[in-house]
Short mmCIF file of C-alpha atoms in Angstrom, two decimals:
data_model
loop_
_atom_site.label_atom_id
_atom_site.label_comp_id
_atom_site.label_asym_id
_atom_site.label_seq_id
_atom_site.Cartn_x
_atom_site.Cartn_y
_atom_site.Cartn_z
CA MET A 1 -32.89 8.72 10.81
CA GLN A 2 -31.14 7.39 13.86
CA THR A 3 -28.63 9.84 15.33
CA ILE A 4 -25.90 9.04 17.77
CA ILE A 5 -24.19 11.93 19.53
CA ILE A 6 -20.73 11.22 20.84
CA SER A 7 -18.77 13.70 22.87
CA SER A 8 -15.03 13.85 23.22
CA PRO A 9 -12.90 15.46 25.91
CA LEU A 10 -10.54 18.32 25.19
CA VAL A 11 -7.34 16.44 24.44
CA SER A 12 -6.79 14.14 21.52
CA HIS A 13 -8.00 10.64 22.17
CA ARG A 14 -9.86 7.82 20.57
CA LEU A 15 -13.60 7.89 20.92
CA SER A 16 -15.01 4.67 22.19
CA LEU A 17 -18.66 4.06 21.92
CA ALA A 18 -20.21 0.86 23.07
CA LEU A 19 -23.53 0.41 21.39
CA PRO A 20 -25.99 -0.45 24.13
CA VAL A 21 -28.24 -3.48 24.15
CA PRO A 22 -31.93 -2.73 23.71
CA ARG A 23 -33.67 -0.89 26.55
CA SER A 24 -30.45 0.47 28.05
CA PRO A 25 -30.90 3.26 30.62
CA LEU A 26 -28.66 5.42 28.39
CA ILE A 27 -31.18 5.50 25.63
CA ASN A 28 -34.02 7.95 25.48
CA TYR A 29 -37.06 6.31 24.05
CA HIS A 30 -39.34 9.04 22.93
CA HIS A 31 -42.63 7.82 21.72
CA GLY A 32 -42.73 7.89 17.94
CA ALA A 33 -39.14 9.04 17.50
CA PRO A 34 -36.18 6.80 16.69
CA PRO A 35 -34.01 5.96 19.73
CA SER A 36 -31.07 8.28 20.37
CA ILE A 37 -28.06 7.96 22.61
CA ARG A 38 -26.84 10.94 24.58
CA LEU A 39 -23.56 10.97 26.47
CA SER A 40 -22.53 13.81 28.75
CA SER A 41 -21.64 16.75 26.58
CA HIS A 42 -18.19 18.24 26.44
CA ARG A 43 -16.91 20.97 24.24
CA PHE A 44 -16.35 18.88 21.13
CA THR A 45 -18.79 16.48 19.63
CA ASN A 46 -18.75 14.13 16.72
CA SER A 47 -22.21 13.38 15.51
CA LEU A 48 -22.57 10.29 13.42
CA ARG A 49 -24.95 10.03 10.56
CA LEU A 50 -24.93 7.86 7.53
CA PHE A 51 -25.43 10.72 5.20
CA SER A 52 -26.22 10.92 1.56
CA SER A 53 -27.68 13.59 -0.60
CA ALA A 54 -28.92 11.88 -3.73
CA ALA A 55 -29.70 13.90 -6.81
CA ALA A 56 -33.15 13.77 -8.32
CA ALA A 57 -32.16 11.85 -11.44
CA SER A 58 -33.62 8.37 -11.43
CA ARG A 59 -30.24 6.68 -11.86
CA ASP A 60 -28.79 8.51 -8.88
CA SER A 61 -31.76 7.78 -6.69
CA GLU A 62 -30.71 4.12 -6.77
CA MET A 63 -27.81 5.27 -4.63
CA ALA A 64 -29.93 6.67 -1.80
CA THR A 65 -29.16 5.10 1.53
CA GLU A 66 -31.61 3.54 3.89
CA ASP A 67 -32.55 5.34 7.07
CA VAL A 68 -31.21 2.77 9.52
CA GLN A 69 -27.64 3.42 10.60
CA ASP A 70 -25.23 0.65 9.74
CA PRO A 71 -23.70 -0.70 12.97
CA ARG A 72 -20.22 -0.52 11.47
CA ILE A 73 -20.42 3.28 11.34
CA ALA A 74 -20.10 3.74 15.10
CA LYS A 75 -16.90 1.72 15.22
CA ILE A 76 -15.47 3.67 12.30
CA ALA A 77 -16.28 7.02 13.91
CA ALA A 78 -14.83 5.88 17.21
CA SER A 79 -11.57 4.98 15.54
CA ILE A 80 -10.98 8.48 14.20
CA ARG A 81 -8.81 10.62 16.45
CA VAL A 82 -9.52 14.33 16.82
CA ILE A 83 -6.43 16.48 17.34
CA PRO A 84 -7.05 20.08 18.45
CA ASP A 85 -5.07 22.97 16.97
CA PHE A 86 -3.47 21.04 14.13
CA PRO A 87 -2.08 22.11 11.71
CA LYS A 88 -2.82 25.49 13.27
CA PRO A 89 -4.73 26.92 16.25
CA GLY A 90 -8.49 26.61 16.00
CA ILE A 91 -8.53 23.62 13.68
CA MET A 92 -9.88 20.32 15.04
CA PHE A 93 -7.96 17.86 12.88
CA GLN A 94 -9.76 14.63 11.98
CA ASP A 95 -6.97 12.06 12.06
CA ILE A 96 -7.77 8.96 10.03
CA THR A 97 -4.40 7.33 10.73
CA THR A 98 -5.93 5.77 13.84
CA LEU A 99 -8.69 4.29 11.68
CA LEU A 100 -5.96 2.66 9.57
CA LEU A 101 -4.53 1.07 12.72
CA ASP A 102 -7.87 -0.61 13.47
CA THR A 103 -8.02 -3.47 10.99
CA GLU A 104 -11.76 -4.07 11.48
CA ALA A 105 -12.66 -0.39 11.13
CA PHE A 106 -10.52 -0.01 8.00
CA LYS A 107 -12.00 -3.15 6.46
CA ASP A 108 -15.52 -1.96 7.30
CA THR A 109 -14.85 1.47 5.78
CA ILE A 110 -13.83 -0.07 2.49
CA ALA A 111 -16.70 -2.58 2.61
CA LEU A 112 -19.26 0.21 3.06
CA PHE A 113 -17.98 2.02 -0.02
CA VAL A 114 -17.64 -1.19 -2.05
CA ASP A 115 -21.18 -2.30 -1.19
CA ARG A 116 -22.44 1.04 -2.40
CA TYR A 117 -20.52 1.24 -5.68
CA LYS A 118 -20.12 -2.30 -6.96
CA GLY A 119 -22.33 -3.34 -9.85
CA LYS A 120 -23.06 0.31 -10.72
CA ASP A 121 -20.99 0.36 -13.89
CA ILE A 122 -18.32 2.57 -12.37
CA SER A 123 -15.04 2.23 -14.24
CA VAL A 124 -13.03 5.00 -12.58
CA VAL A 125 -12.13 5.60 -8.95
CA ALA A 126 -10.30 8.91 -8.70
CA GLY A 127 -8.41 9.55 -5.48
CA VAL A 128 -7.17 12.92 -4.28
CA GLU A 129 -3.57 13.09 -3.06
CA ALA A 130 -2.53 11.92 -0.54
CA ARG A 131 -5.11 10.39 1.80
CA GLY A 132 -7.42 9.62 -1.12
CA PHE A 133 -4.64 7.26 -2.25
CA ILE A 134 -5.23 5.16 0.87
CA PHE A 135 -8.98 4.62 0.43
CA GLY A 136 -9.34 4.71 -3.35
CA PRO A 137 -7.24 1.73 -4.50
CA PRO A 138 -8.86 -0.92 -2.27
CA ILE A 139 -12.26 0.25 -3.52
CA ALA A 140 -11.10 0.27 -7.14
CA LEU A 141 -9.66 -3.24 -6.86
CA ALA A 142 -12.84 -4.57 -5.28
CA ILE A 143 -15.20 -3.12 -7.90
CA GLY A 144 -12.91 -3.80 -10.88
CA ALA A 145 -12.35 -0.14 -11.72
CA LYS A 146 -9.17 1.69 -12.56
CA PHE A 147 -7.56 3.94 -9.98
CA VAL A 148 -6.67 7.45 -11.12
CA PRO A 149 -4.52 9.55 -8.80
CA MET A 150 -5.28 13.27 -8.76
CA ARG A 151 -2.13 15.03 -7.68
CA LYS A 152 -0.51 18.27 -6.65
CA PRO A 153 1.38 20.04 -9.45
CA LYS A 154 4.54 18.55 -10.98
CA LYS A 155 4.20 15.12 -9.39
CA LEU A 156 2.75 13.28 -12.37
CA PRO A 157 5.46 12.51 -14.93
CA GLY A 158 3.46 12.46 -18.16
CA LYS A 159 1.29 14.97 -19.96
CA VAL A 160 -1.32 16.39 -17.58
CA ILE A 161 -4.37 18.56 -17.45
CA SER A 162 -4.81 20.76 -14.43
CA GLU A 163 -7.50 22.67 -12.62
CA GLU A 164 -6.94 25.61 -10.33
CA TYR A 165 -8.90 26.19 -7.16
CA SER A 166 -9.03 28.80 -4.41
CA LEU A 167 -7.48 28.50 -0.99
CA GLU A 168 -8.02 30.84 1.93
CA TYR A 169 -4.97 32.73 0.70
CA GLY A 170 -4.03 32.17 -2.93
CA THR A 171 -4.70 29.19 -5.15
CA ASP A 172 -3.61 25.61 -5.67
CA LYS A 173 -3.84 23.16 -8.55
CA ILE A 174 -4.87 19.57 -8.99
CA GLU A 175 -3.62 17.49 -11.93
CA MET A 176 -4.48 14.30 -13.78
CA HIS A 177 -2.73 12.41 -16.57
CA VAL A 178 -4.05 12.96 -20.08
CA GLY A 179 -5.56 9.70 -21.32
CA ALA A 180 -6.19 8.25 -17.86
CA VAL A 181 -9.93 8.48 -18.40
CA GLU A 182 -12.16 8.44 -21.48
CA PRO A 183 -15.31 10.38 -22.30
CA GLY A 184 -18.41 8.62 -21.12
CA GLU A 185 -16.77 6.77 -18.25
CA ARG A 186 -18.56 6.78 -14.89
CA ALA A 187 -16.44 7.81 -11.93
CA ILE A 188 -16.43 8.27 -8.20
CA ILE A 189 -14.02 10.65 -6.47
CA ILE A 190 -12.58 9.63 -3.10
CA ASP A 191 -10.95 11.67 -0.36
CA ASP A 192 -10.65 11.08 3.37
CA LEU A 193 -12.50 14.26 4.28
CA ILE A 194 -14.56 17.07 2.75
CA ALA A 195 -14.12 20.46 4.40
CA THR A 196 -14.74 23.53 2.21
CA GLY A 197 -15.17 21.33 -0.86
CA GLY A 198 -12.64 23.29 -2.92
CA THR A 199 -10.45 20.33 -3.79
CA LEU A 200 -13.33 18.02 -4.64
CA ALA A 201 -15.01 20.69 -6.75
CA ALA A 202 -11.77 21.10 -8.70
CA ALA A 203 -11.53 17.33 -9.15
CA ILE A 204 -15.09 17.26 -10.48
CA ARG A 205 -14.34 20.05 -12.96
CA LEU A 206 -11.20 18.28 -14.12
CA LEU A 207 -12.99 15.01 -14.85
CA GLU A 208 -16.00 16.73 -16.43
CA ARG A 209 -13.71 18.62 -18.79
CA VAL A 210 -12.75 15.29 -20.35
CA GLY A 211 -16.31 14.03 -20.56
CA VAL A 212 -16.47 11.80 -17.50
CA LYS A 213 -19.69 11.53 -15.51
CA ILE A 214 -19.07 11.81 -11.77
CA VAL A 215 -21.61 9.55 -10.14
CA GLU A 216 -20.75 10.61 -6.60
CA CYS A 217 -18.08 12.04 -4.33
CA ALA A 218 -17.31 9.78 -1.39
CA CYS A 219 -15.51 10.72 1.82
CA VAL A 220 -15.05 9.08 5.17
CA ILE A 221 -15.70 12.35 7.03
CA GLU A 222 -17.64 15.54 6.36
CA LEU A 223 -17.33 18.82 8.24
CA PRO A 224 -20.86 20.07 7.56
CA GLU A 225 -20.36 23.52 9.05
CA LEU A 226 -18.01 24.32 6.19
CA LYS A 227 -20.79 23.57 3.68
CA GLY A 228 -18.50 21.78 1.27
CA LYS A 229 -21.46 19.95 -0.27
CA GLU A 230 -22.70 23.21 -1.76
CA LYS A 231 -19.55 23.53 -3.87
CA LEU A 232 -20.21 20.18 -5.53
CA GLY A 233 -23.16 21.43 -7.57
CA GLU A 234 -25.15 18.60 -9.09
CA THR A 235 -22.75 15.91 -7.88
CA PRO A 236 -24.06 13.92 -4.91
CA LEU A 237 -21.96 13.45 -1.79
CA PHE A 238 -21.76 10.31 0.32
CA VAL A 239 -20.00 10.30 3.70
CA LEU A 240 -19.77 7.82 6.54
CA VAL A 241 -19.20 10.22 9.44
CA SER A 242 -20.35 13.78 9.87
CA SER A 243 -18.33 15.73 12.39
CA ALA A 244 -19.96 18.79 13.93
CA MET D 1 15.64 -10.59 -4.43
CA PHE D 2 13.54 -10.45 -7.53
CA ALA D 3 10.29 -12.39 -7.72
CA VAL D 4 11.50 -14.26 -10.80
CA GLU D 5 14.43 -15.71 -8.81
CA ASN D 6 12.23 -16.58 -5.89
CA GLY D 7 9.53 -18.97 -6.96
CA LEU D 8 7.87 -16.93 -9.69
CA GLN D 9 9.98 -17.87 -12.68
CA GLY D 10 7.74 -18.23 -15.70
CA ASP D 11 4.84 -16.58 -13.92
CA PRO D 12 3.00 -14.75 -16.71
CA ARG D 13 1.76 -12.11 -14.29
CA LEU D 14 5.23 -10.56 -14.08
CA LYS D 15 5.24 -9.69 -17.76
CA VAL D 16 1.72 -8.26 -17.52
CA ILE D 17 2.91 -6.07 -14.67
CA SER D 18 6.07 -4.96 -16.45
CA ASP D 19 4.23 -4.18 -19.66
CA ALA D 20 1.74 -2.04 -17.79
CA ILE D 21 4.41 0.33 -16.49
CA ARG D 22 5.07 3.36 -18.67
CA VAL D 23 8.52 4.90 -19.06
CA ILE D 24 8.76 8.68 -19.19
CA PRO D 25 12.20 9.80 -20.33
CA HIS D 26 13.95 12.71 -18.67
CA PHE D 27 11.60 13.10 -15.71
CA PRO D 28 12.04 14.72 -13.25
CA LYS D 29 15.30 15.67 -14.93
CA THR D 30 17.47 14.82 -17.93
CA GLY D 31 18.82 11.31 -17.94
CA ILE D 32 16.23 9.78 -15.63
CA MET D 33 13.95 7.17 -17.23
CA PHE D 34 10.99 7.52 -14.90
CA GLN D 35 9.01 4.36 -14.17
CA ASP D 36 5.39 5.52 -14.21
CA ILE D 37 3.16 3.12 -12.29
CA THR D 38 0.01 5.16 -12.91
CA THR D 39 -0.57 3.19 -16.12
CA LEU D 40 -0.46 -0.01 -14.09
CA LEU D 41 -3.21 1.42 -11.88
CA LEU D 42 -5.35 1.96 -14.98
CA ASP D 43 -5.21 -1.79 -15.65
CA PRO D 44 -7.26 -3.50 -12.93
CA VAL D 45 -5.91 -6.94 -13.91
CA ALA D 46 -2.27 -5.88 -13.67
CA PHE D 47 -2.85 -3.93 -10.46
CA LYS D 48 -4.54 -6.96 -8.92
CA HIS D 49 -1.62 -9.19 -9.95
CA VAL D 50 0.76 -6.93 -7.99
CA ILE D 51 -1.37 -7.12 -4.87
CA ASP D 52 -1.99 -10.88 -5.22
CA ILE D 53 1.73 -11.65 -5.50
CA PHE D 54 2.59 -9.58 -2.44
CA VAL D 55 -0.34 -10.96 -0.43
CA ASP D 56 0.59 -14.56 -1.29
CA ARG D 57 4.12 -13.90 -0.09
CA TYR D 58 3.27 -12.11 3.15
CA LYS D 59 0.01 -13.60 4.39
CA HIS D 60 1.71 -16.34 6.40
CA MET D 61 4.62 -14.30 7.69
CA HIS D 62 2.74 -13.01 10.77
CA ILE D 63 3.08 -9.42 9.72
CA SER D 64 0.93 -7.05 11.74
CA LEU D 65 2.06 -3.74 10.25
CA VAL D 66 2.41 -2.56 6.67
CA ALA D 67 4.19 0.80 6.34
CA GLY D 68 3.85 2.72 3.08
CA VAL D 69 6.07 5.57 1.95
CA GLU D 70 4.26 8.74 0.88
CA ALA D 71 2.73 8.97 -1.64
CA ARG D 72 2.92 5.99 -4.01
CA GLY D 73 3.44 3.58 -1.12
CA PHE D 74 -0.05 4.67 -0.01
CA ILE D 75 -1.46 3.09 -3.17
CA PHE D 76 0.09 -0.38 -2.78
CA GLY D 77 0.30 -0.69 1.00
CA PRO D 78 -3.35 -0.54 2.07
CA PRO D 79 -4.69 -3.27 -0.25
CA ILE D 80 -1.93 -5.58 1.03
CA ALA D 81 -2.58 -4.62 4.65
CA LEU D 82 -6.31 -5.23 4.30
CA ALA D 83 -5.79 -8.63 2.69
CA ILE D 84 -3.32 -9.91 5.30
CA GLY D 85 -5.16 -8.41 8.28
CA ALA D 86 -2.41 -5.94 9.16
CA LYS D 87 -2.67 -2.29 10.07
CA PHE D 88 -1.48 0.36 7.62
CA VAL D 89 0.97 3.01 8.78
CA PRO D 90 1.76 5.95 6.48
CA LEU D 91 5.35 7.24 6.44
CA ARG D 92 4.99 10.91 5.59
CA LYS D 93 6.79 14.09 4.58
CA PRO D 94 7.41 16.48 7.49
CA GLY D 95 4.52 18.26 9.13
CA LYS D 96 1.74 16.10 7.71
CA LEU D 97 1.18 13.67 10.57
CA PRO D 98 -0.58 15.04 13.66
CA GLY D 99 0.24 13.95 17.17
CA ARG D 100 3.60 12.72 18.34
CA VAL D 101 6.02 11.76 15.57
CA ILE D 102 9.62 10.73 15.13
CA SER D 103 11.50 11.77 12.04
CA GLU D 104 14.48 10.52 10.06
CA GLU D 105 16.58 12.56 7.69
CA TYR D 106 18.01 11.04 4.54
CA GLU D 107 20.23 12.14 1.71
CA LEU D 108 19.06 13.12 -1.75
CA GLU D 109 21.33 13.74 -4.69
CA TYR D 110 21.21 17.42 -3.78
CA GLY D 111 20.30 18.15 -0.20
CA SER D 112 18.23 16.03 2.12
CA ASP D 113 14.66 15.15 3.00
CA ARG D 114 12.79 13.78 6.03
CA LEU D 115 10.25 11.08 6.69
CA GLU D 116 8.03 10.85 9.74
CA ILE D 117 6.06 8.15 11.55
CA SER D 118 3.44 8.46 14.25
CA VAL D 119 4.88 7.22 17.53
CA GLU D 120 1.63 5.61 18.65
CA ALA D 121 1.32 3.60 15.44
CA VAL D 122 3.84 0.95 16.38
CA LYS D 123 3.76 -1.64 19.15
CA TYR D 124 7.06 -2.95 20.47
CA ASP D 125 8.48 -5.87 18.48
CA GLU D 126 5.72 -5.76 15.92
CA ARG D 127 6.61 -7.48 12.62
CA ALA D 128 6.54 -4.92 9.83
CA LEU D 129 6.65 -4.78 6.04
CA ILE D 130 7.66 -1.59 4.23
CA ILE D 131 6.20 -0.85 0.79
CA ASP D 132 7.14 1.64 -1.91
CA ASP D 133 6.55 1.64 -5.66
CA LEU D 134 10.22 1.65 -6.63
CA VAL D 135 13.69 1.27 -5.14
CA ALA D 136 16.65 2.98 -6.78
CA THR D 137 19.37 4.19 -4.40
CA GLY D 138 17.62 2.69 -1.38
CA GLY D 139 17.87 5.97 0.53
CA THR D 140 14.15 6.32 1.24
CA LEU D 141 13.74 2.68 2.23
CA SER D 142 16.79 2.82 4.50
CA ALA D 143 15.32 5.84 6.26
CA SER D 144 12.03 3.96 6.55
CA ILE D 145 13.76 0.97 8.12
CA ASN D 146 15.42 3.30 10.62
CA LEU D 147 12.08 4.88 11.49
CA LEU D 148 10.31 1.57 12.04
CA GLU D 149 13.19 0.23 14.16
CA ARG D 150 13.41 3.39 16.24
CA ALA D 151 9.68 3.09 16.85
CA GLY D 152 10.23 -0.45 18.12
CA ALA D 153 9.18 -2.61 15.19
CA GLU D 154 11.02 -5.53 13.66
CA VAL D 155 11.29 -4.97 9.91
CA VAL D 156 10.72 -8.32 8.20
CA GLU D 157 11.15 -7.18 4.60
CA CYS D 158 10.94 -4.25 2.20
CA ALA D 159 8.90 -4.71 -0.95
CA CYS D 160 8.71 -2.73 -4.19
CA VAL D 161 7.01 -3.18 -7.52
CA VAL D 162 10.08 -2.00 -9.47
CA GLY D 163 13.74 -2.26 -8.53
CA VAL D 164 17.01 -1.49 -10.25
CA PRO D 165 19.01 -4.63 -11.16
CA LYS D 166 21.67 -4.09 -8.49
CA PHE D 167 19.17 -5.52 -6.01
CA LYS D 168 19.27 -8.94 -7.62
CA GLU D 169 20.90 -11.87 -5.81
CA GLY D 170 23.89 -10.98 -3.72
CA GLN D 171 22.89 -7.35 -3.36
CA CYS D 172 19.42 -7.92 -2.08
CA LYS D 173 19.67 -6.50 1.42
CA LEU D 174 19.12 -3.00 2.71
CA LYS D 175 20.52 -2.37 6.17
CA GLY D 176 20.53 -6.12 6.62
CA LYS D 177 16.86 -6.45 5.68
CA PRO D 178 15.68 -8.48 2.70
CA LEU D 179 14.29 -6.58 -0.26
CA TYR D 180 11.67 -8.18 -2.52
CA VAL D 181 11.08 -6.72 -5.97
CA LEU D 182 8.61 -7.76 -8.68
CA VAL D 183 10.14 -6.39 -11.88
CA GLU D 184 13.13 -4.56 -13.28
CA PRO D 185 12.69 -1.10 -14.76
CA SER D 186 10.83 -1.16 -18.06
CA GLN D 187 12.62 0.02 -21.18
CA PHE D 188 11.59 3.18 -22.98
CA ASP D 189 9.73 2.36 -26.18
CA GLU D 190 9.99 5.28 -28.61
CA LEU D 191 7.35 3.78 -30.84
CA ALA D 192 4.84 3.80 -28.01
CA LEU D 193 4.67 7.58 -27.83
#
């Protein structure tokens, strides 16, 4: 699989990566290995991979991605701003608001998800509050699915079911309206980022409790060091950008 | 102004949209008939009608920025922004946006709240549209207008799916800015429960 390593300086900025033309001096061509691009390394790196872990079931293996990296991915990754020490010291915050300012990158992000999920008999796109509300609805509209918001407690006005999940200190809850989904429906769950996987795992449990099959969880960004994928159990994860 | 007074009289989509909105009585407190748009989101046809009507209205107005109020404005804003080729800017509760922000306080019935915008999101003189699901007192939208203007944008219009009737003709401006609304609040149907 082609890997592009991008490095970013210490302060928050926008990564810009110009994909080189073939045979650029920046590219290492190792015999037999796919070409890779190395920029000078700084303390923080964003490595870009089109990443998917497909489950073994034959239906899910239709969803496996190809090995070649889609050229739109680099532009999407470059549009994400990394803010150190937000919301607290030690956290490198992946800020997707800059992606939303880049009309091409935002359009490409949605297109990549839509291409993957259209025609797969998915009738539910569930989006986790609040940034999942930004990416979920355009996908839902494009594939003809309903959009189901999954919210913090006491926001939804009607009868809800809720699922508790652990935080570093204490717990939180995620809620969904009763009757929003029906048993047997096929769903994807969208959020901007997967970190520890706690929220997404709770969303999966909530939907499974009412008999929905979660085809995949989809995020723009993954923080692989936090091993969120492991919390998702049997549910596959699809991300556009993996940030080391 | 309401859509029905502004070119969409007789448009069957407006009734589809209105019928798709559920009324929850006494939420979040007694006396409030809450307009629940989540049922509209469960109806892909109705949801698409909302976006199509807004896109048809705004696609030729040279709008380069769509601002959406957290959190339900995040649902309607991005599809419009994507379709008209504008950027999407979230207006958020305090402490959520990283980087440099400006914030605007506004009054609630009891107490006050704040909305924030990222300073770098707006270019000077940019033409902006503000989206929320519903307008009642206009407090949140007024604060949003202030934020966009302080950041340097020119607010072209505010748009909501649902609006209380006082925003019909003659009362259709907020801080001097036009307000465009698709439907009035739906009535509570006891038999529907």
